[in-house]
Amino acid sequence: AKWREGKMAKGWLLMKGIIPAISALVVFMLFVSSGRCLHFEYFPSGQSGGAAPFEHLWSFTANARAAGVGNAYTAGSDADSPYWNPAGISRIYYNQINVTNIALFLNTKFATVNMAVPIDKKNFFGMGMGLLSSGEAEKTDSTGRTFGNFSETSNSYIITYSRAISGEFAWGANIKILSQSIDNYSALFHTADLGVLYRYGADTTHGICLQNLIPTQYGSDRITPNLRGGLSQIFIPGRLTGFFDTYILEIFVKPVFRWSAGVEFRAIDNLILRGGLNHREFTLGFGLSSRRVTFDYALGIHPVDLVHKFSINLMYGFIPGEEEKIVLQQINGLETEKKLFHEKKRIETERIRAEREKLALETWSRVKLSIAEKHFESGDYKQAEKTLKEITSKDPQNNAATEMLKEINRLSQKDYLNNLYFESRELYKKTDYQGSLMGAKKVLSIAPDHRGASIVSFLSQSQLFLKDKKYNEAKSELMEMMKIDPKNEEGVALLKRIHTIIEIMEMTPK
């Protein structure tokens, strides 16, 4: 049993790699094959244009949302998905009912009603109907005689079953009953579709559908298989999604190639904008959504006229079991993503604002620093210091301003010390020895190695000792001074004077 489980697991892993590759290859081959037909064939919506019998039954639309993205919906997922791919209903969580109404040209109308029900987590059921009716036309024979009026109607009925094999892969099948009535003539025929849907990662979904597996005859027309391939790609989660389809009508008879593409953008929480194009028309549209009701509108742009398409989608109930939790988790996940997006946006805005402020500050600082340098070079240290302090108050990390301030402080301190020194010298000359001593000591307290202040200090102290008749102390001060400046004339003269006084005192009898 374990061996079988291992083999099955390996097989499934292999399939997970093969399925998206096959899907992408099919879409690419269909697109390349349709390259010669990448042109627009304008003919009224709902008509085949003569390219393939009953083309309007396979390549028109079943809801306004799909119409808004150019009818590129093979990888889409809602109650109307069976129109393109029966596997699409495997991605719904609510019971859904969709009603679509389209007014065409010359009183022609097209309407659809579709519903899809999730039976459980794996199995899904859907059914729908479409009605295409023309306005009344006059009956005439070959001679031009009239026989009253007649109208044409085409109806389609679809019963769908889909099964989700895993969270990534699902398949589905349609049984389709088709009828057409022209005047008194009518016919009924049936066929079937088979499709797969594969989600590759969180952002990419592939879809492939083989339509009309059972060929059927209607008069001289024969309905044969069509092949569709589609891709939906989420570019910005919760915001921007792209759709692309390529398909071949009557693949085994006389292939007719078609293509379609579109984008869907969520402008705000409840407003979705759409745009698309295909071989037949340009389309624009929008959707208004809530948790339970969605209204969709699409505009088909033709040279003949504009075609308005309306849809209402109702959602109710949940898949039995845990699916409600899953849906709520997804909703919460989207809310979390939204918050993260806004937070990233806020952080990025703050970063840009900070960068702009930093750039503006750097520019302002360079200008101010240039002004400070001019003051510095001219010797106006006070004004330079004022400008530099203005810079450092706003930009404390500005190294150039900080270094210049240090230099100004150093120079300012030097000037201050020189002023103190010269002041002490002047006081000494005026015989204010106490004042000169205090001035010299103040200089030495800031700059202990100041030579001139040391000399003034020794001279002033020796004069004070001499005044107090402390001759030996005065001599000691002068001897210390002579070590600094042996040739100091004032010091030498004062020392001789003190020597003379000491000698006289020694010779005088006590």
Short mmCIF file of N, CA and C in Angstrom, two decimals, residues 97-226:
data_model
loop_
_atom_site.label_atom_id
_atom_site.label_comp_id
_atom_site.label_asym_id
_atom_site.label_seq_id
_atom_site.Cartn_x
_atom_site.Cartn_y
_atom_site.Cartn_z
N ILE A 97 -26.15 32.59 -9.03
CA ILE A 97 -27.11 32.72 -10.14
C ILE A 97 -26.74 33.99 -10.90
N ASN A 98 -26.62 33.85 -12.22
CA ASN A 98 -26.25 34.99 -13.06
C ASN A 98 -27.28 35.19 -14.15
N VAL A 99 -27.72 36.43 -14.31
CA VAL A 99 -28.67 36.79 -15.36
C VAL A 99 -28.02 37.85 -16.24
N THR A 100 -28.03 37.62 -17.55
CA THR A 100 -27.41 38.54 -18.51
C THR A 100 -28.42 38.92 -19.59
N ASN A 101 -28.40 40.19 -19.96
CA ASN A 101 -29.28 40.65 -21.03
C ASN A 101 -28.49 41.56 -21.97
N ILE A 102 -28.65 41.32 -23.28
CA ILE A 102 -27.93 42.09 -24.29
C ILE A 102 -28.89 42.45 -25.41
N ALA A 103 -28.97 43.73 -25.71
CA ALA A 103 -29.79 44.20 -26.84
C ALA A 103 -28.87 44.37 -28.04
N LEU A 104 -29.14 43.62 -29.11
CA LEU A 104 -28.31 43.67 -30.31
C LEU A 104 -28.95 44.58 -31.35
N PHE A 105 -28.66 44.32 -32.60
CA PHE A 105 -29.15 45.18 -33.67
C PHE A 105 -30.49 44.68 -34.21
N LEU A 106 -31.28 45.59 -34.75
CA LEU A 106 -32.53 45.25 -35.44
C LEU A 106 -33.44 44.39 -34.57
N ASN A 107 -33.61 44.80 -33.33
CA ASN A 107 -34.50 44.13 -32.37
C ASN A 107 -34.05 42.72 -32.01
N THR A 108 -32.80 42.38 -32.31
CA THR A 108 -32.27 41.08 -31.88
C THR A 108 -31.86 41.17 -30.42
N LYS A 109 -32.18 40.13 -29.65
CA LYS A 109 -31.88 40.12 -28.22
C LYS A 109 -31.20 38.81 -27.85
N PHE A 110 -30.33 38.91 -26.85
CA PHE A 110 -29.66 37.72 -26.34
C PHE A 110 -29.73 37.77 -24.82
N ALA A 111 -30.13 36.66 -24.21
CA ALA A 111 -30.25 36.60 -22.74
C ALA A 111 -29.78 35.24 -22.26
N THR A 112 -29.18 35.22 -21.07
CA THR A 112 -28.75 33.96 -20.46
C THR A 112 -29.13 33.95 -18.99
N VAL A 113 -29.37 32.77 -18.49
CA VAL A 113 -29.56 32.54 -17.05
C VAL A 113 -28.71 31.32 -16.70
N ASN A 114 -27.81 31.48 -15.74
CA ASN A 114 -26.92 30.39 -15.36
C ASN A 114 -26.87 30.29 -13.85
N MET A 115 -26.70 29.08 -13.37
CA MET A 115 -26.53 28.87 -11.93
C MET A 115 -25.48 27.79 -11.71
N ALA A 116 -24.81 27.88 -10.57
CA ALA A 116 -23.81 26.88 -10.19
C ALA A 116 -23.91 26.64 -8.70
N VAL A 117 -23.78 25.37 -8.31
CA VAL A 117 -23.93 24.99 -6.91
C VAL A 117 -22.76 24.10 -6.51
N PRO A 118 -21.98 24.48 -5.49
CA PRO A 118 -20.97 23.57 -4.97
C PRO A 118 -21.63 22.51 -4.08
N ILE A 119 -21.57 21.25 -4.50
CA ILE A 119 -22.18 20.17 -3.72
C ILE A 119 -21.37 19.92 -2.46
N ASP A 120 -20.07 19.86 -2.60
CA ASP A 120 -19.14 19.76 -1.48
C ASP A 120 -17.81 20.34 -1.96
N LYS A 121 -16.73 19.99 -1.26
CA LYS A 121 -15.44 20.58 -1.60
C LYS A 121 -14.91 20.11 -2.95
N LYS A 122 -15.37 18.94 -3.40
CA LYS A 122 -14.82 18.34 -4.62
C LYS A 122 -15.76 18.41 -5.82
N ASN A 123 -17.06 18.41 -5.58
CA ASN A 123 -18.03 18.24 -6.66
C ASN A 123 -18.89 19.49 -6.83
N PHE A 124 -19.14 19.82 -8.11
CA PHE A 124 -19.85 21.05 -8.44
C PHE A 124 -20.86 20.77 -9.56
N PHE A 125 -22.00 21.42 -9.46
CA PHE A 125 -23.06 21.21 -10.44
C PHE A 125 -23.52 22.56 -10.98
N GLY A 126 -23.83 22.61 -12.27
CA GLY A 126 -24.31 23.85 -12.85
C GLY A 126 -25.30 23.59 -13.96
N MET A 127 -26.11 24.58 -14.25
CA MET A 127 -27.02 24.49 -15.38
C MET A 127 -27.33 25.91 -15.86
N GLY A 128 -27.67 26.01 -17.14
CA GLY A 128 -27.95 27.32 -17.69
C GLY A 128 -28.67 27.24 -19.01
N MET A 129 -29.14 28.39 -19.44
CA MET A 129 -29.82 28.46 -20.72
C MET A 129 -29.53 29.81 -21.37
N GLY A 130 -29.54 29.81 -22.70
CA GLY A 130 -29.34 31.03 -23.46
C GLY A 130 -30.38 31.14 -24.55
N LEU A 131 -30.84 32.34 -24.80
CA LEU A 131 -31.88 32.57 -25.81
C LEU A 131 -31.44 33.71 -26.72
N LEU A 132 -31.36 33.42 -28.01
CA LEU A 132 -31.08 34.43 -29.02
C LEU A 132 -32.30 34.55 -29.92
N SER A 133 -32.93 35.72 -29.93
CA SER A 133 -34.15 35.90 -30.72
C SER A 133 -33.99 37.11 -31.63
N SER A 134 -34.45 36.97 -32.85
CA SER A 134 -34.37 38.07 -33.80
C SER A 134 -35.71 38.81 -33.84
N GLY A 135 -35.68 40.00 -34.38
CA GLY A 135 -36.93 40.71 -34.60
C GLY A 135 -37.68 40.09 -35.78
N GLU A 136 -38.89 40.49 -35.95
CA GLU A 136 -39.69 39.92 -37.05
C GLU A 136 -39.23 40.47 -38.40
N ALA A 137 -39.24 39.56 -39.39
CA ALA A 137 -38.88 39.93 -40.76
C ALA A 137 -40.02 39.52 -41.70
N GLU A 138 -40.10 40.16 -42.80
CA GLU A 138 -41.19 39.90 -43.75
C GLU A 138 -40.87 38.67 -44.60
N LYS A 139 -41.87 37.75 -44.72
CA LYS A 139 -41.72 36.57 -45.57
C LYS A 139 -42.08 36.94 -47.01
N THR A 140 -41.20 36.59 -47.92
CA THR A 140 -41.46 36.84 -49.35
C THR A 140 -41.05 35.62 -50.15
N ASP A 141 -41.64 35.48 -51.33
CA ASP A 141 -41.20 34.40 -52.22
C ASP A 141 -40.29 34.97 -53.29
N SER A 142 -39.95 34.15 -54.26
CA SER A 142 -39.00 34.57 -55.30
C SER A 142 -39.55 35.68 -56.18
N THR A 143 -40.87 35.82 -56.18
CA THR A 143 -41.48 36.87 -57.01
C THR A 143 -41.66 38.17 -56.24
N GLY A 144 -41.37 38.12 -54.92
CA GLY A 144 -41.52 39.32 -54.12
C GLY A 144 -42.84 39.43 -53.41
N ARG A 145 -43.69 38.39 -53.53
CA ARG A 145 -44.97 38.43 -52.82
C ARG A 145 -44.73 38.19 -51.33
N THR A 146 -45.48 38.88 -50.48
CA THR A 146 -45.33 38.75 -49.03
C THR A 146 -46.36 37.79 -48.47
N PHE A 147 -45.91 37.07 -47.39
CA PHE A 147 -46.78 36.10 -46.73
C PHE A 147 -46.75 36.32 -45.22
N GLY A 148 -46.77 37.55 -44.80
CA GLY A 148 -46.73 37.83 -43.36
C GLY A 148 -45.30 37.97 -42.86
N ASN A 149 -45.11 37.75 -41.55
CA ASN A 149 -43.79 37.91 -40.91
C ASN A 149 -43.33 36.60 -40.29
N PHE A 150 -42.01 36.53 -40.01
CA PHE A 150 -41.47 35.37 -39.31
C PHE A 150 -40.31 35.87 -38.43
N SER A 151 -39.90 35.04 -37.49
CA SER A 151 -38.75 35.35 -36.62
C SER A 151 -37.92 34.09 -36.44
N GLU A 152 -36.70 34.29 -35.95
CA GLU A 152 -35.77 33.18 -35.71
C GLU A 152 -35.36 33.17 -34.25
N THR A 153 -35.31 32.00 -33.65
CA THR A 153 -34.83 31.86 -32.27
C THR A 153 -33.84 30.70 -32.20
N SER A 154 -32.82 30.90 -31.38
CA SER A 154 -31.85 29.83 -31.10
C SER A 154 -31.74 29.71 -29.59
N ASN A 155 -31.92 28.50 -29.07
CA ASN A 155 -31.85 28.26 -27.63
C ASN A 155 -30.75 27.25 -27.34
N SER A 156 -30.11 27.44 -26.20
CA SER A 156 -29.12 26.45 -25.74
C SER A 156 -29.37 26.17 -24.27
N TYR A 157 -29.24 24.89 -23.90
CA TYR A 157 -29.42 24.45 -22.52
C TYR A 157 -28.17 23.65 -22.13
N ILE A 158 -27.62 23.97 -20.99
CA ILE A 158 -26.37 23.34 -20.57
C ILE A 158 -26.53 22.75 -19.17
N ILE A 159 -26.09 21.51 -19.01
CA ILE A 159 -26.00 20.87 -17.70
C ILE A 159 -24.52 20.54 -17.48
N THR A 160 -24.00 20.96 -16.33
CA THR A 160 -22.55 20.88 -16.10
C THR A 160 -22.23 20.12 -14.82
N TYR A 161 -21.17 19.32 -14.90
CA TYR A 161 -20.60 18.70 -13.70
C TYR A 161 -19.10 18.95 -13.72
N SER A 162 -18.55 19.31 -12.54
CA SER A 162 -17.11 19.53 -12.43
C SER A 162 -16.60 18.91 -11.14
N ARG A 163 -15.37 18.43 -11.19
CA ARG A 163 -14.77 17.82 -10.00
C ARG A 163 -13.36 18.37 -9.81
N ALA A 164 -13.09 18.80 -8.57
CA ALA A 164 -11.76 19.28 -8.21
C ALA A 164 -10.92 18.10 -7.75
N ILE A 165 -9.90 17.75 -8.50
CA ILE A 165 -9.03 16.64 -8.13
C ILE A 165 -8.11 17.05 -6.99
N SER A 166 -7.67 18.28 -7.01
CA SER A 166 -6.80 18.82 -5.96
C SER A 166 -7.05 20.32 -5.89
N GLY A 167 -6.24 20.99 -5.08
CA GLY A 167 -6.37 22.44 -5.01
C GLY A 167 -5.94 23.14 -6.28
N GLU A 168 -5.19 22.41 -7.14
CA GLU A 168 -4.70 23.02 -8.38
C GLU A 168 -5.45 22.56 -9.63
N PHE A 169 -5.88 21.29 -9.66
CA PHE A 169 -6.38 20.70 -10.90
C PHE A 169 -7.86 20.32 -10.77
N ALA A 170 -8.63 20.63 -11.83
CA ALA A 170 -10.05 20.25 -11.87
C ALA A 170 -10.43 19.95 -13.31
N TRP A 171 -11.47 19.12 -13.46
CA TRP A 171 -12.00 18.86 -14.80
C TRP A 171 -13.52 19.05 -14.75
N GLY A 172 -14.12 19.17 -15.92
CA GLY A 172 -15.56 19.36 -15.98
C GLY A 172 -16.11 18.94 -17.33
N ALA A 173 -17.43 18.68 -17.36
CA ALA A 173 -18.09 18.26 -18.60
C ALA A 173 -19.44 18.93 -18.72
N ASN A 174 -19.80 19.28 -19.94
CA ASN A 174 -21.11 19.84 -20.27
C ASN A 174 -21.90 18.85 -21.13
N ILE A 175 -23.20 18.80 -20.88
CA ILE A 175 -24.14 18.22 -21.85
C ILE A 175 -24.97 19.38 -22.37
N LYS A 176 -24.97 19.59 -23.69
CA LYS A 176 -25.64 20.75 -24.28
C LYS A 176 -26.76 20.30 -25.21
N ILE A 177 -27.89 20.92 -25.02
CA ILE A 177 -29.04 20.69 -25.90
C ILE A 177 -29.30 21.99 -26.65
N LEU A 178 -29.32 21.93 -27.96
CA LEU A 178 -29.44 23.12 -28.80
C LEU A 178 -30.68 23.02 -29.66
N SER A 179 -31.36 24.13 -29.82
CA SER A 179 -32.54 24.13 -30.69
C SER A 179 -32.55 25.40 -31.51
N GLN A 180 -33.13 25.30 -32.69
CA GLN A 180 -33.26 26.47 -33.56
C GLN A 180 -34.61 26.41 -34.25
N SER A 181 -35.26 27.56 -34.32
CA SER A 181 -36.58 27.65 -34.94
C SER A 181 -36.60 28.82 -35.91
N ILE A 182 -36.96 28.54 -37.17
CA ILE A 182 -37.11 29.58 -38.19
C ILE A 182 -38.50 29.42 -38.81
N ASP A 183 -39.37 30.35 -38.52
CA ASP A 183 -40.75 30.28 -38.99
C ASP A 183 -41.38 28.98 -38.49
N ASN A 184 -41.81 28.11 -39.40
CA ASN A 184 -42.45 26.86 -39.00
C ASN A 184 -41.48 25.69 -38.92
N TYR A 185 -40.19 25.96 -39.17
CA TYR A 185 -39.21 24.89 -39.17
C TYR A 185 -38.41 24.95 -37.87
N SER A 186 -38.18 23.81 -37.24
CA SER A 186 -37.39 23.76 -36.01
C SER A 186 -36.60 22.47 -35.95
N ALA A 187 -35.54 22.48 -35.18
CA ALA A 187 -34.70 21.30 -35.03
C ALA A 187 -34.12 21.29 -33.63
N LEU A 188 -33.80 20.09 -33.15
CA LEU A 188 -33.24 19.89 -31.81
C LEU A 188 -32.04 18.95 -31.93
N PHE A 189 -30.94 19.32 -31.33
CA PHE A 189 -29.76 18.46 -31.39
C PHE A 189 -28.98 18.65 -30.10
N HIS A 190 -28.03 17.75 -29.86
CA HIS A 190 -27.28 17.80 -28.60
C HIS A 190 -25.80 17.49 -28.87
N THR A 191 -24.97 17.88 -27.92
CA THR A 191 -23.54 17.60 -27.99
C THR A 191 -22.97 17.72 -26.57
N ALA A 192 -21.64 17.69 -26.43
CA ALA A 192 -21.01 17.71 -25.10
C ALA A 192 -19.66 18.42 -25.18
N ASP A 193 -19.21 18.92 -24.01
CA ASP A 193 -17.89 19.56 -23.89
C ASP A 193 -17.10 18.88 -22.78
N LEU A 194 -15.78 18.96 -22.86
CA LEU A 194 -14.90 18.45 -21.81
C LEU A 194 -13.78 19.47 -21.61
N GLY A 195 -13.57 19.89 -20.35
CA GLY A 195 -12.54 20.90 -20.10
C GLY A 195 -11.76 20.62 -18.83
N VAL A 196 -10.59 21.23 -18.72
CA VAL A 196 -9.75 21.14 -17.52
C VAL A 196 -9.32 22.55 -17.12
N LEU A 197 -9.03 22.68 -15.84
CA LEU A 197 -8.54 23.96 -15.30
C LEU A 197 -7.38 23.64 -14.38
N TYR A 198 -6.29 24.37 -14.53
CA TYR A 198 -5.11 24.13 -13.69
C TYR A 198 -4.58 25.45 -13.16
N ARG A 199 -4.46 25.52 -11.83
CA ARG A 199 -3.91 26.72 -11.20
C ARG A 199 -2.44 26.47 -10.91
N TYR A 200 -1.59 27.25 -11.54
CA TYR A 200 -0.15 27.09 -11.39
C TYR A 200 0.36 28.20 -10.47
N GLY A 201 0.56 27.85 -9.20
CA GLY A 201 0.93 28.87 -8.23
C GLY A 201 -0.29 29.69 -7.85
N ALA A 202 -0.03 30.80 -7.17
CA ALA A 202 -1.14 31.63 -6.68
C ALA A 202 -1.67 32.59 -7.73
N ASP A 203 -0.90 32.83 -8.81
CA ASP A 203 -1.25 33.92 -9.72
C ASP A 203 -1.63 33.49 -11.14
N THR A 204 -1.39 32.24 -11.50
CA THR A 204 -1.58 31.81 -12.89
C THR A 204 -2.58 30.67 -12.97
N THR A 205 -3.54 30.77 -13.91
CA THR A 205 -4.52 29.71 -14.15
C THR A 205 -4.58 29.41 -15.64
N HIS A 206 -4.50 28.10 -15.98
CA HIS A 206 -4.59 27.65 -17.36
C HIS A 206 -5.94 26.94 -17.56
N GLY A 207 -6.52 27.10 -18.72
CA GLY A 207 -7.76 26.40 -19.05
C GLY A 207 -7.72 25.85 -20.46
N ILE A 208 -8.24 24.63 -20.64
CA ILE A 208 -8.35 24.01 -21.97
C ILE A 208 -9.73 23.37 -22.06
N CYS A 209 -10.39 23.54 -23.19
CA CYS A 209 -11.72 22.94 -23.36
C CYS A 209 -11.87 22.44 -24.80
N LEU A 210 -12.36 21.21 -24.93
CA LEU A 210 -12.72 20.65 -26.24
C LEU A 210 -14.24 20.67 -26.31
N GLN A 211 -14.77 21.55 -27.14
CA GLN A 211 -16.22 21.72 -27.25
C GLN A 211 -16.79 20.84 -28.37
N ASN A 212 -18.07 20.47 -28.19
CA ASN A 212 -18.81 19.70 -29.21
C ASN A 212 -18.13 18.37 -29.51
N LEU A 213 -17.88 17.61 -28.44
CA LEU A 213 -17.24 16.30 -28.61
C LEU A 213 -18.09 15.38 -29.48
N ILE A 214 -19.41 15.53 -29.41
CA ILE A 214 -20.31 14.68 -30.20
C ILE A 214 -20.75 15.49 -31.42
N PRO A 215 -20.21 15.21 -32.60
CA PRO A 215 -20.63 15.94 -33.81
C PRO A 215 -22.11 15.71 -34.08
N THR A 216 -22.76 16.73 -34.59
CA THR A 216 -24.19 16.60 -34.88
C THR A 216 -24.52 17.36 -36.16
N GLN A 217 -25.61 16.96 -36.79
CA GLN A 217 -26.00 17.53 -38.08
C GLN A 217 -27.24 18.40 -37.89
N TYR A 218 -27.24 19.55 -38.56
CA TYR A 218 -28.42 20.41 -38.57
C TYR A 218 -28.63 20.88 -40.00
N GLY A 219 -29.53 20.22 -40.68
CA GLY A 219 -29.74 20.51 -42.10
C GLY A 219 -28.47 20.23 -42.86
N SER A 220 -28.01 21.23 -43.60
CA SER A 220 -26.76 21.07 -44.35
C SER A 220 -25.54 21.43 -43.52
N ASP A 221 -25.77 21.96 -42.31
CA ASP A 221 -24.66 22.35 -41.43
C ASP A 221 -24.33 21.23 -40.47
N ARG A 222 -23.04 21.08 -40.21
CA ARG A 222 -22.59 20.06 -39.28
C ARG A 222 -21.80 20.74 -38.16
N ILE A 223 -22.19 20.46 -36.93
CA ILE A 223 -21.50 21.01 -35.76
C ILE A 223 -20.40 20.04 -35.36
N THR A 224 -19.16 20.51 -35.37
CA THR A 224 -18.00 19.67 -35.09
C THR A 224 -17.18 20.27 -33.95
N PRO A 225 -16.20 19.53 -33.41
CA PRO A 225 -15.46 20.00 -32.23
C PRO A 225 -14.69 21.30 -32.45
N ASN A 226 -14.64 22.08 -31.36
CA ASN A 226 -13.82 23.30 -31.27
C ASN A 226 -12.81 23.11 -30.15
#
